[in-house]
Amino acid sequence: MTATQERPTGAGETRILTLIQAVTEAMREELARDERVVVFGEDVGARGGVFLATAGLQAEFGPRRVFDTPLSEASVVGAAVGMAVRGLRPIAEIQFADYMGPGFDQIISQAAKIRYRSGGQFTAPMIIRTPSGGGVKGGHHHSQSPESYFTHTPGLKVVMPSTPYDAKGLLKAAIRGEDPVIYFEPKRLYRAAKGEVPSHDYTVKIGEGAIRREGTDLTLVGYGGVMPDAERAAAALAAEGVSVEVIDLRSLVPWDRELVLSSVQKTGRAVLVSEAPRISNFMGEVAYVIQEQAFDSLLAPVGQVAGFDTPYPYVQDKVYLPGPNRITAACVKALNY
Amino acid sequence: MMTASPSSPTTLPLASPIEPFSPEPLRWVAEDGRPVRDLPARYTPELLRELHREMVRAREFDRKLVTLLRQGRTTFYAQSSGMEATQVGLARSIRVGHDWVWPYYRDHTLGLAMGVPMIDLISQCLGTNSDLCKGRQMPHHFGSASKNFVSISSSIASQVPPAAGNAMAQKYLGTDEITLCTFGDGATSEGDWHAGLNMAGAAKAPALFVCENNQWAISTNLAAQTASPNIHIKAKAYGMPGFYVDGNDIVAVMEVCGYAAEWVRAGNGPALVECLTYRVGSHSNADADAEKNYRTRDEVNSWLARDPIARVEGLLAHLGHPVDAEERADLISAVHRAVDADVLKAEATGQPDWRIMFEDVYADTPPHLREQAAFVRAEMEGQK
């Protein structure tokens, strides 16, 4: 991991961090703040995780607080449930979102349900952090976007930041919250996304989206790894005289319907972008809510740009991902309807 | 290596350690009630009578709940008849309300013996307002925070990795608590079971894993479940001792599980105990004619001859304190009256209303659930 780059803003108010540095910093600060916080998973200790998100944490906090586990996602997730029930604040890392399969039952049967099934007698406030999405030439077992499996499960909160600021603030909010949170980290933005992060303590509320760019002609909605491309598409359209409002959902469950609806009511057009396969894509829910609650405002059908309904490919990685051209084309289609 | 437990005399460790991996289930009392090895002094007639009462209460509770099922007042029930020694003995092997329990779905006798009030179980089975779990789960899946008895989940073995985590948290927090995690023989085929034992073993977490081997996972018997000759030998693979106990001998269960619990509590890491017992009834109301479909009357009869309640009665008789027939009849009718009274009390609290459906999904109800609740409210008001 590269060293934190200080920005000459004086008084250390903000610094430029990469997204992964922000993730690490959130964990470091929360480990220091709260003895109940523990960080664990496969290779997160001395190695610091395959992407080095936990680098240095074991050295700083010791193997009691930051530790390696057996290679078993069912154990990692399940143990997090038990630790949370017994009063800890576990942050479990699943090495790649693609490997959540063996831990799936623990997520949906235990983590998501224990509050409800026990009538609130037992709760599992815990975080599952996992790198997700493509763009790193990882092939289908290192590039998938499985968020819809989890947005479909009541009891889970699901978030995916795209900026260092949000990465830190959302992770802190998740750690301090009372519910299980699936925290997807868009791996291709780990080092590509850089941005200002305050030095002071702050959180980003789960469930609130963010307007990345204001506009009046069309609302472009995305989250996670697609956001830089969505902003590039908006910039390209701006050069053509089209004003695109770009919204980053940041949280999928709960998601900021009011922000999206008020924007679509203003612009009359919506294009939804994600890189997950299209069928049962979370954006299908967003499209449904827009047509249900902003139908009269719509000047064109809601557009969707998604991944294809194939396993994620290795060689054709770039073709699979919805890049700025595909996003721009979907916007143009909506504008010309 | 061992630490005594001053607050619970029934969990005192034995003077001499019990060897793991015995080829035959360890027992203290033969089928006819005759002790086959020295009976520790704590098994006074008073204690044995107390255990006998708890076992009879559990069996009669089963009878009454099956009646409720037949009356259509509940929709699911899984009897534990035949397994009373295992579950009552387990309750006596831990520090109730101090240790944590991640039970499986046939553990109502364990819950009762731990002191979960009978009305809490009945309320959960009936889904009334008095149900601590608020009518969310199918009947017979209760939980009790006051006893650290974690709400039961239907998915098989999914409690095992969380139990490992619970034990890891106990170690992290520096408590002298242990975690008891129970499961049936079928659960040992699930990936979660292996994952949980492996995790607890690697972490040297204070977890006591207990297989209530009743030999049938619905209609699949142990021979079809695993090529292992038994369950406890699997402990070897996870670096923990495996104990093999006659689960119909309550003295053996208390001795071995009590010993294993204190061994775990002393910081030695987890242990696995296999209590060999038998489910005399069907798996649930879903297979009420088990003998017709997948097992023989002869097999059931051979296990009825090893009945755990009769064994304690035999032991009491052997010690010169027989349970007389009138006393037993009084006990049975007292249990029946108590169940009837609790059923009426529970039913009087009514059914939880629709609002409860939207609570406890999250700590705070998010907007989309508030809207869905508002939709139902409008629907309800429209029906008035």
XYZ file of C-alpha atoms in Angstrom:
721
model
C 0.000 0.000 0.000
C 1.273 3.452 -0.796
C 1.746 5.925 1.988
C -1.016 8.357 2.711
C -0.542 11.413 0.588
C -0.966 14.559 2.625
C -2.692 17.398 0.879
C -1.456 20.915 1.598
C -4.747 22.153 2.968
C -3.372 23.132 6.351
C -4.440 21.864 9.759
C -4.717 18.357 8.321
C -8.407 18.817 7.597
C -8.495 16.538 4.583
C -6.056 14.270 2.767
C -6.135 12.518 -0.546
C -6.604 8.796 0.029
C -7.271 5.902 -2.275
C -10.453 3.944 -1.679
C -8.575 1.060 -0.119
C -6.616 3.387 2.140
C -9.915 4.811 3.316
C -11.198 1.299 4.066
C -8.080 0.522 6.076
C -8.266 3.812 7.918
C -11.893 3.210 8.879
C -10.976 -0.153 10.382
C -7.899 1.218 12.111
C -9.859 4.021 13.748
C -12.712 1.775 14.783
C -10.333 -0.842 16.204
C -8.768 1.941 18.267
C -12.135 3.362 19.298
C -13.939 0.196 20.337
C -12.448 -2.903 21.979
C -15.352 -4.942 20.688
C -14.214 -4.534 17.089
C -12.315 -7.495 15.650
C -11.125 -8.024 12.078
C -10.673 -11.477 10.628
C -10.802 -13.603 7.516
C -8.510 -15.560 5.259
C -5.028 -13.998 5.090
C -6.019 -10.712 6.719
C -3.366 -10.918 9.456
C 0.359 -10.792 8.615
C -0.355 -10.682 4.903
C -2.951 -7.909 5.246
C -5.513 -9.451 2.899
C -5.024 -10.218 -0.780
C -5.605 -6.553 -1.653
C -3.840 -5.354 1.519
C -6.993 -3.750 2.936
C -5.974 -4.908 6.413
C -2.247 -4.301 5.978
C -0.585 -3.211 9.192
C -3.627 -3.766 11.375
C -2.383 -6.971 12.977
C 0.987 -5.366 13.668
C -0.770 -2.443 15.303
C -3.545 -4.209 17.215
C -2.157 -7.698 17.668
C -3.411 -11.128 16.631
C -6.141 -11.056 19.254
C -7.918 -8.239 17.404
C -6.891 -8.991 13.807
C -6.483 -12.623 12.867
C -6.419 -15.228 10.151
C -9.095 -17.900 9.988
C -9.321 -21.312 8.386
C -10.106 -21.230 4.683
C -13.856 -21.485 5.110
C -16.363 -18.791 4.263
C -19.071 -20.618 6.212
C -16.821 -20.401 9.270
C -15.876 -16.787 8.705
C -19.456 -15.594 8.304
C -20.940 -17.981 10.842
C -18.360 -17.142 13.463
C -19.056 -13.463 12.886
C -22.712 -14.134 13.683
C -21.824 -15.876 16.931
C -19.324 -13.200 17.922
C -21.858 -10.473 17.247
C -24.549 -12.302 19.215
C -22.125 -12.545 22.138
C -21.340 -8.831 22.019
C -18.417 -8.215 19.680
C -18.391 -6.049 16.547
C -16.897 -8.421 14.002
C -15.610 -7.256 10.633
C -15.289 -10.369 8.515
C -13.468 -10.281 5.200
C -14.480 -12.592 2.394
C -11.518 -12.619 0.059
C -13.607 -12.157 -3.081
C -17.365 -11.668 -3.358
C -17.306 -14.638 -5.718
C -16.508 -16.832 -2.719
C -19.540 -15.882 -0.698
C -21.224 -19.070 -1.903
C -19.958 -21.340 0.882
C -20.975 -18.683 3.419
C -24.310 -17.987 1.772
C -26.449 -20.026 4.162
C -24.785 -18.354 7.132
C -25.590 -14.954 5.644
C -29.201 -15.593 4.738
C -30.225 -18.088 7.450
C -28.281 -16.751 10.407
C -26.970 -13.183 9.989
C -30.074 -11.856 8.255
C -32.637 -13.661 10.366
C -31.523 -13.886 13.954
C -33.028 -10.575 15.052
C -36.351 -11.355 13.422
C -36.618 -14.987 14.368
C -35.801 -14.341 18.005
C -38.216 -11.453 18.321
C -35.289 -9.090 18.863
C -33.852 -11.172 21.722
C -30.628 -11.812 19.822
C -28.993 -9.590 17.205
C -25.974 -9.833 14.919
C -24.450 -6.414 14.248
C -21.594 -7.395 11.945
C -19.916 -6.458 8.717
C -18.953 -8.665 5.818
C -16.434 -6.788 3.693
C -15.694 -8.168 0.286
C -14.087 -6.998 -2.956
C -16.540 -7.278 -5.831
C -16.958 -6.405 -9.487
C -14.747 -6.719 -12.527
C -12.172 -4.748 -14.426
C -9.091 -6.434 -13.027
C -8.794 -9.341 -15.454
C -9.902 -11.790 -12.823
C -12.196 -14.098 -14.771
C -15.517 -15.225 -13.441
C -14.393 -16.328 -9.973
C -12.753 -13.005 -9.199
C -14.992 -10.460 -10.902
C -18.644 -11.062 -10.174
C -21.186 -8.652 -8.745
C -23.455 -10.746 -6.515
C -25.188 -7.885 -4.710
C -28.664 -8.852 -5.878
C -28.517 -12.146 -3.976
C -28.250 -10.088 -0.825
C -30.535 -7.151 -1.633
C -33.228 -9.805 -1.969
C -32.760 -10.898 1.652
C -34.610 -8.866 4.297
C -32.502 -8.264 7.376
C -29.318 -7.377 5.505
C -28.092 -3.917 4.676
C -26.125 -3.718 1.451
C -23.741 -0.904 0.582
C -21.144 -0.229 -2.099
C -19.058 2.936 -2.050
C -17.306 4.409 -5.066
C -15.245 7.144 -3.406
C -12.698 7.089 -0.595
C -14.854 9.507 1.423
C -17.854 7.204 1.229
C -15.773 4.079 1.728
C -14.579 5.320 5.083
C -17.819 6.931 6.207
C -20.024 4.010 5.205
C -17.753 1.450 6.816
C -17.712 3.388 10.073
C -21.492 3.702 9.977
C -21.753 -0.042 9.372
C -19.452 -0.852 12.296
C -21.419 1.416 14.618
C -24.802 0.183 13.401
C -26.966 -2.541 14.856
C -27.541 -4.649 11.741
C -25.560 -7.029 9.567
C -24.095 -5.128 6.617
C -22.756 -6.571 3.390
C -20.090 -4.089 2.400
C -19.022 -4.509 -1.216
C -15.781 -2.873 -2.254
C -15.439 -2.252 -6.016
C -12.008 -3.745 -6.436
C -11.137 -1.911 -9.628
C -11.507 1.372 -7.743
C -9.326 0.283 -4.792
C -6.413 2.330 -6.057
C -7.983 4.080 -9.030
C -10.393 6.090 -6.905
C -8.628 8.855 -5.018
C -10.267 11.654 -3.164
C -10.392 13.911 -0.201
C -11.049 12.289 3.135
C -11.452 14.374 6.292
C -9.048 13.783 9.131
C -11.818 14.116 11.677
C -14.232 11.371 12.599
C -17.353 11.173 10.416
C -19.841 8.643 9.099
C -21.941 8.405 5.953
C -25.487 7.368 6.709
C -26.467 4.056 5.184
C -29.434 4.609 2.886
C -28.505 8.027 1.537
C -27.426 8.473 -2.069
C -25.254 11.293 -3.384
C -25.519 13.612 -6.367
C -22.149 13.494 -8.109
C -23.072 15.987 -10.802
C -26.144 18.154 -11.087
C -28.114 18.208 -14.323
C -31.511 18.871 -15.828
C -31.936 16.638 -18.895
C -31.443 13.107 -17.647
C -30.768 11.233 -14.420
C -27.960 8.691 -14.523
C -28.021 6.327 -11.545
C -25.223 3.939 -10.614
C -23.164 2.582 -7.743
C -19.767 1.071 -7.121
C -17.325 0.387 -9.924
C -19.368 1.934 -12.714
C -19.410 5.425 -11.208
C -16.246 6.816 -12.865
C -17.549 5.665 -16.254
C -20.964 7.167 -15.526
C -19.291 10.472 -14.743
C -17.187 10.239 -17.905
C -20.344 9.641 -19.924
C -21.993 12.636 -18.280
C -18.967 14.785 -19.061
C -18.993 13.660 -22.695
C -22.685 14.508 -22.963
C -22.068 17.864 -21.310
C -19.639 18.638 -24.110
C -22.577 18.050 -26.464
C -24.728 20.415 -24.474
C -26.671 17.774 -22.541
C -27.046 18.259 -18.771
C -26.902 14.918 -16.985
C -27.518 14.516 -13.256
C -25.367 11.705 -11.871
C -26.512 9.898 -8.734
C -24.403 7.439 -6.787
C -26.731 5.199 -4.790
C -23.971 4.199 -2.321
C -26.500 2.035 -0.440
C -28.733 -0.550 -2.089
C -30.629 -1.626 1.024
C -32.057 0.685 2.030
C -31.744 2.864 -1.062
C -32.472 6.531 -1.506
C -35.715 6.486 -3.452
C -36.501 10.114 -2.692
C -33.255 11.319 -4.203
C -33.744 9.285 -7.374
C -37.426 10.140 -7.720
C -36.963 13.873 -7.187
C -34.188 13.879 -9.765
C -36.235 11.943 -12.327
C -39.203 14.225 -11.693
C -36.882 17.110 -12.543
C -35.157 15.603 -15.587
C -37.895 13.330 -16.984
C -35.403 10.670 -18.030
C -33.503 7.949 -16.220
C -30.709 5.602 -17.195
C -29.622 3.013 -14.630
C -26.139 1.581 -14.689
C -24.605 -1.413 -12.977
C -22.203 -4.125 -13.992
C -24.130 -7.058 -12.519
C -25.949 -9.399 -14.927
C -29.177 -7.902 -16.160
C -31.798 -10.445 -15.097
C -32.920 -9.707 -11.520
C -30.391 -6.884 -11.394
C -30.986 -4.572 -8.437
C -31.582 -1.724 -10.897
C -34.739 -3.540 -11.968
C -36.157 -2.494 -8.593
C -35.057 1.098 -9.156
C -36.698 1.080 -12.597
C -39.877 -0.332 -11.136
C -40.112 2.345 -8.457
C -39.464 5.084 -11.030
C -42.264 3.858 -13.302
C -44.571 3.357 -10.336
C -43.992 6.717 -8.676
C -42.688 9.040 -11.379
C -44.491 7.690 -14.435
C -46.104 11.014 -15.264
C -42.719 12.716 -15.287
C -41.147 10.286 -17.708
C -40.389 11.525 -21.199
C -38.779 8.238 -22.212
C -38.631 4.627 -21.014
C -36.188 4.033 -18.197
C -32.914 2.889 -19.713
C -30.715 0.217 -18.245
C -27.088 -0.583 -18.831
C -25.936 -3.759 -17.157
C -23.542 -6.643 -17.444
C -24.543 -9.505 -19.694
C -26.262 -12.650 -18.500
C -23.129 -14.688 -18.880
C -20.597 -15.742 -16.293
C -18.033 -12.991 -16.096
C -15.461 -13.498 -18.893
C -11.714 -13.270 -18.542
C -10.404 -12.105 -21.914
C -13.432 -10.027 -22.853
C -13.434 -8.217 -19.526
C -13.682 -4.773 -21.132
C -16.447 -5.822 -23.495
C -18.498 -7.149 -20.607
C -18.302 -4.030 -18.474
C -20.628 -1.151 -19.308
C -18.077 1.491 -20.230
C -18.729 5.166 -20.952
C -19.670 4.532 -24.598
C -22.446 2.111 -23.723
C -23.682 4.431 -20.992
C -23.603 7.422 -23.351
C -25.499 5.466 -25.996
C -28.236 4.555 -23.500
C -28.527 8.219 -22.514
C -28.714 9.327 -26.155
C -31.436 6.749 -26.774
C -33.472 8.141 -23.870
C -32.853 11.715 -25.006
C -33.960 10.941 -28.574
C -37.038 8.934 -27.642
C -5.763 -28.507 34.189
C -9.276 -28.460 35.573
C -11.122 -25.776 37.431
C -13.958 -26.512 39.781
C -17.211 -24.681 39.426
C -18.272 -23.552 42.891
C -21.628 -22.184 41.769
C -22.936 -25.432 40.344
C -22.265 -28.571 42.315
C -23.648 -30.793 39.571
C -20.858 -29.813 37.191
C -17.932 -30.641 39.434
C -15.267 -32.437 37.449
C -14.504 -36.005 38.210
C -11.473 -36.861 40.261
C -10.105 -38.931 37.406
C -10.369 -37.801 33.791
C -12.671 -39.679 31.466
C -10.837 -41.101 28.507
C -12.058 -39.994 25.096
C -12.669 -42.210 22.067
C -13.992 -45.197 23.969
C -15.074 -47.971 21.594
C -18.409 -48.438 23.381
C -20.702 -45.774 24.826
C -19.727 -45.014 28.417
C -22.410 -45.888 30.931
C -22.861 -45.825 34.661
C -26.240 -47.514 34.939
C -27.460 -50.637 33.168
C -30.897 -50.909 31.526
C -32.367 -52.484 34.651
C -31.099 -49.662 36.849
C -28.155 -51.496 38.318
C -25.001 -49.341 38.548
C -22.204 -50.798 36.430
C -19.526 -48.599 37.971
C -19.202 -46.598 41.162
C -21.937 -44.020 41.448
C -20.476 -40.640 42.470
C -21.770 -39.477 45.842
C -23.675 -36.544 44.395
C -26.310 -38.897 42.927
C -28.408 -38.856 46.048
C -31.959 -40.168 45.935
C -33.085 -36.507 46.094
C -31.120 -35.562 42.974
C -32.230 -38.692 41.138
C -35.859 -37.978 41.994
C -35.451 -34.432 40.739
C -33.983 -35.697 37.463
C -36.758 -38.264 37.216
C -39.395 -35.571 37.650
C -37.824 -33.441 34.914
C -37.715 -36.377 32.532
C -41.324 -37.330 33.219
C -42.342 -33.717 32.785
C -40.617 -33.654 29.381
C -42.285 -36.849 28.237
C -45.733 -35.705 29.318
C -45.101 -32.321 27.713
C -44.501 -34.241 24.483
C -47.780 -36.111 24.906
C -49.743 -32.942 25.524
C -48.140 -31.057 22.640
C -48.943 -33.905 20.252
C -52.542 -33.555 21.427
C -52.438 -29.828 20.703
C -51.127 -30.665 17.266
C -53.984 -33.081 16.659
C -56.409 -30.424 17.815
C -54.988 -28.089 15.185
C -53.868 -25.543 17.757
C -50.294 -25.753 16.506
C -48.872 -26.919 13.191
C -45.527 -28.514 13.980
C -44.006 -30.428 16.833
C -40.931 -32.644 17.072
C -41.073 -34.993 20.041
C -38.047 -35.707 22.180
C -39.487 -38.814 23.846
C -36.690 -41.291 24.397
C -34.061 -38.543 24.502
C -34.881 -37.166 27.967
C -31.713 -38.402 29.657
C -29.537 -36.718 27.051
C -31.263 -33.350 27.239
C -31.970 -33.203 30.969
C -28.421 -34.398 31.589
C -27.018 -31.726 29.281
C -28.863 -28.990 31.147
C -27.147 -30.213 34.324
C -23.733 -30.182 32.674
C -23.489 -26.441 32.112
C -24.005 -23.270 34.130
C -27.469 -22.219 33.095
C -27.788 -18.515 32.296
C -24.019 -18.134 32.405
C -22.957 -20.376 29.558
C -24.462 -19.957 26.095
C -26.451 -22.544 24.187
C -26.929 -22.840 20.409
C -29.523 -25.612 20.305
C -31.139 -27.538 17.492
C -34.811 -27.962 16.795
C -35.503 -30.986 19.025
C -34.133 -29.382 22.164
C -37.275 -28.315 23.995
C -36.501 -30.747 26.810
C -33.081 -29.127 27.160
C -34.802 -25.737 27.311
C -37.327 -26.900 29.900
C -34.603 -28.462 32.006
C -32.623 -25.214 31.806
C -35.581 -23.465 33.336
C -37.179 -21.870 30.293
C -40.744 -21.494 31.568
C -43.123 -24.004 30.023
C -45.415 -21.193 28.954
C -42.617 -19.714 26.824
C -42.378 -22.937 24.856
C -46.112 -23.305 24.601
C -46.494 -19.678 23.528
C -43.938 -20.192 20.774
C -45.700 -23.356 19.603
C -49.030 -21.544 19.551
C -47.668 -18.261 18.134
C -49.433 -16.110 20.701
C -48.622 -12.625 21.950
C -46.733 -14.235 24.800
C -44.264 -15.785 22.335
C -40.871 -14.188 22.999
C -40.080 -14.762 19.318
C -43.248 -12.889 18.288
C -44.760 -15.585 16.101
C -42.103 -15.403 13.407
C -40.828 -18.949 13.267
C -42.550 -22.237 12.744
C -43.645 -23.822 16.014
C -41.050 -25.457 18.197
C -38.250 -22.979 17.311
C -38.042 -20.973 20.502
C -35.272 -18.940 22.106
C -34.765 -17.366 25.493
C -32.370 -14.493 26.068
C -32.646 -14.818 29.847
C -31.109 -18.295 29.629
C -28.655 -17.451 26.809
C -30.592 -20.057 24.845
C -30.279 -18.791 21.285
C -33.330 -18.911 19.069
C -33.511 -22.172 17.121
C -33.066 -22.139 13.351
C -34.619 -24.685 10.987
C -31.635 -24.913 8.659
C -29.628 -27.938 9.720
C -26.203 -27.341 11.323
C -26.308 -23.624 10.566
C -26.018 -22.950 14.309
C -22.601 -24.636 14.437
C -20.338 -21.908 12.949
C -22.097 -19.206 14.999
C -21.606 -21.325 18.113
C -17.899 -21.438 17.277
C -17.967 -17.645 16.964
C -19.866 -17.273 20.222
C -17.178 -19.328 21.938
C -14.453 -17.264 20.258
C -16.102 -14.130 21.633
C -16.219 -15.649 25.118
C -12.508 -16.314 24.907
C -11.870 -12.820 23.524
C -13.872 -11.230 26.327
C -11.993 -13.260 28.910
C -15.078 -14.826 30.428
C -15.235 -18.260 32.027
C -18.319 -19.049 29.975
C -18.556 -21.902 27.519
C -20.810 -22.440 24.524
C -22.898 -25.584 24.272
C -23.868 -26.409 20.699
C -26.180 -29.333 20.041
C -27.249 -31.062 16.847
C -28.565 -34.368 15.602
C -26.651 -37.032 13.738
C -27.883 -35.770 10.356
C -26.313 -32.361 10.977
C -22.857 -33.922 10.982
C -23.142 -34.407 7.220
C -23.517 -30.689 6.553
C -20.592 -28.522 5.516
C -21.439 -26.038 8.258
C -20.862 -28.715 10.891
C -17.333 -29.416 9.704
C -16.640 -25.709 9.212
C -17.798 -24.903 12.741
C -15.840 -27.665 14.468
C -12.748 -26.871 12.461
C -12.999 -23.162 13.284
C -13.546 -23.769 16.991
C -10.666 -26.239 17.045
C -8.271 -23.877 15.285
C -9.281 -21.045 17.618
C -9.173 -23.247 20.753
C -12.539 -21.767 21.564
C -14.489 -22.945 24.628
C -17.188 -24.799 22.706
C -18.811 -28.028 23.792
C -20.311 -29.735 20.766
C -22.873 -32.396 21.572
C -24.370 -34.757 19.041
C -27.715 -36.046 20.196
C -27.402 -39.109 18.021
C -30.941 -40.426 17.867
C -29.967 -42.459 14.808
C -32.529 -41.108 12.399
C -32.485 -37.896 10.354
C -36.162 -38.002 9.438
C -36.079 -41.273 7.479
C -32.336 -41.566 6.862
C -30.560 -43.755 9.354
C -27.015 -43.395 10.605
C -25.638 -46.064 8.279
C -26.919 -44.106 5.300
C -25.728 -40.835 6.820
C -22.043 -41.619 7.182
C -19.503 -44.366 6.616
C -18.006 -43.568 10.021
C -18.834 -46.193 12.650
C -19.953 -43.384 14.938
C -19.886 -39.589 15.225
C -17.444 -38.892 18.011
C -14.413 -40.232 16.128
C -14.771 -37.285 13.745
C -13.432 -35.130 16.591
C -9.960 -36.510 15.862
C -9.897 -34.638 12.575
C -10.536 -31.336 14.344
C -7.991 -31.747 17.123
C -10.416 -32.193 19.968
C -11.402 -35.079 22.230
C -14.452 -37.078 21.260
C -16.483 -38.752 23.979
C -18.977 -41.549 23.477
C -21.827 -41.771 25.962
C -24.923 -43.851 26.507
C -27.414 -41.043 26.001
C -30.177 -42.957 27.770
C -28.171 -43.080 30.976
C -28.560 -39.705 32.639
C -25.724 -40.371 35.061
C -23.372 -41.085 32.156
C -24.512 -37.966 30.303
C -23.979 -35.782 33.376
C -20.629 -37.339 34.199
C -19.157 -37.157 30.716
C -20.748 -33.891 29.576
C -20.033 -32.300 32.952
C -16.426 -33.400 32.672
C -16.143 -32.239 29.060
C -17.741 -28.890 29.922
C -15.220 -28.220 32.666
C -12.378 -29.411 30.469
C -13.526 -26.894 27.837
C -14.013 -24.190 30.465
C -10.448 -24.698 31.673
C -9.187 -23.376 28.341
C -8.267 -26.642 26.657
C -10.259 -25.878 23.526
C -13.448 -27.500 22.259
C -14.715 -31.043 22.772
C -17.243 -33.243 21.034
C -19.599 -35.584 22.865
C -21.800 -38.130 21.141
C -24.822 -39.155 23.167
C -26.159 -42.359 21.667
C -29.906 -42.313 22.108
C -33.068 -42.961 20.153
C -36.019 -40.960 18.958
C -38.922 -43.166 19.933
C -41.574 -41.125 18.142
C -41.672 -39.833 14.610
C -39.480 -36.970 13.408
C -42.520 -34.719 13.504
C -46.158 -34.734 12.572
C -44.942 -34.893 8.955
C -43.980 -38.570 9.348
C -46.387 -39.760 12.001
C -46.289 -43.338 10.710
C -42.535 -43.798 10.895
C -42.820 -47.480 11.725
C -44.798 -48.159 8.598
C -42.463 -46.312 6.289
C -38.867 -46.488 7.315
C -38.224 -48.428 10.485
C -39.394 -51.549 12.169
C -41.518 -52.024 15.250
C -38.853 -54.434 16.501
C -36.243 -51.697 16.371
C -38.480 -49.278 18.267
C -39.323 -51.961 20.838
C -35.655 -52.738 21.403
C -35.106 -49.101 22.307
C -38.230 -48.872 24.431
C -36.559 -51.555 26.506
C -33.701 -49.099 27.093
C -36.013 -46.302 28.189
C -34.142 -43.562 30.077
C -36.960 -42.879 32.542
C -37.354 -46.539 33.427
C -33.615 -46.685 33.975
C -33.696 -43.952 36.622
C -36.690 -45.633 38.230
C -34.673 -48.859 38.272
C -31.731 -47.071 39.838
C -33.931 -45.505 42.510
C -35.412 -48.915 43.261
C -31.924 -50.375 43.431
C -30.988 -47.667 45.946
C -34.046 -48.497 48.026
C -36.095 -45.445 47.044
C -38.560 -46.725 44.459
C -40.977 -44.374 42.710
C -44.414 -45.652 43.589
C -47.185 -45.853 41.032
C -49.424 -43.331 42.744
C -46.612 -40.818 42.972
C -45.902 -41.229 39.263
C -49.588 -40.865 38.372
C -49.832 -37.684 40.447
C -46.776 -36.288 38.735
C -48.184 -37.032 35.291
C -51.538 -35.453 36.001
C -49.831 -32.406 37.523
C -47.859 -31.922 34.284
C -51.019 -32.300 32.206
C -52.817 -29.717 34.338
C -49.877 -27.343 34.121
C -49.742 -27.620 30.321
C -53.498 -27.097 30.054
C -53.290 -24.028 32.274
C -50.367 -22.579 30.299
C -52.130 -23.212 26.998
C -55.129 -21.244 28.256
C -52.892 -18.475 29.578
C -50.988 -18.273 26.307
C -54.132 -18.314 24.176
C -55.628 -15.564 26.321
C -52.848 -13.228 25.182
C -54.188 -13.455 21.640
C -52.306 -13.544 18.366
C -49.700 -10.919 17.509
C -51.193 -8.431 15.080
C -49.848 -7.634 11.624
C -47.582 -4.816 12.835
C -45.227 -7.367 14.330
C -44.411 -8.602 10.830
C -42.497 -5.429 10.045
C -40.583 -5.166 13.325
C -37.118 -6.561 14.096
C -36.086 -6.877 10.457
C -33.593 -4.135 11.255
C -32.798 -2.218 14.439
C -34.723 0.734 12.992
C -37.449 0.238 10.441
C -36.245 1.623 7.073
C -38.542 3.671 4.794
C -39.502 0.840 2.446
C -40.727 -1.268 5.362
C -42.594 1.673 6.885
C -44.370 2.095 3.553
C -45.210 -1.576 3.347
C -46.560 -1.429 6.895
C -48.624 1.624 5.956
C -50.051 -0.331 3.023
C -51.204 -3.131 5.325
C -52.595 -0.609 7.793
C -54.694 0.964 5.035
C -55.817 -2.479 3.940
C -56.848 -3.344 7.505
C -58.715 -0.092 7.980
C -60.516 -0.685 4.708
C -61.780 -3.974 6.036
C -63.322 -2.438 9.148
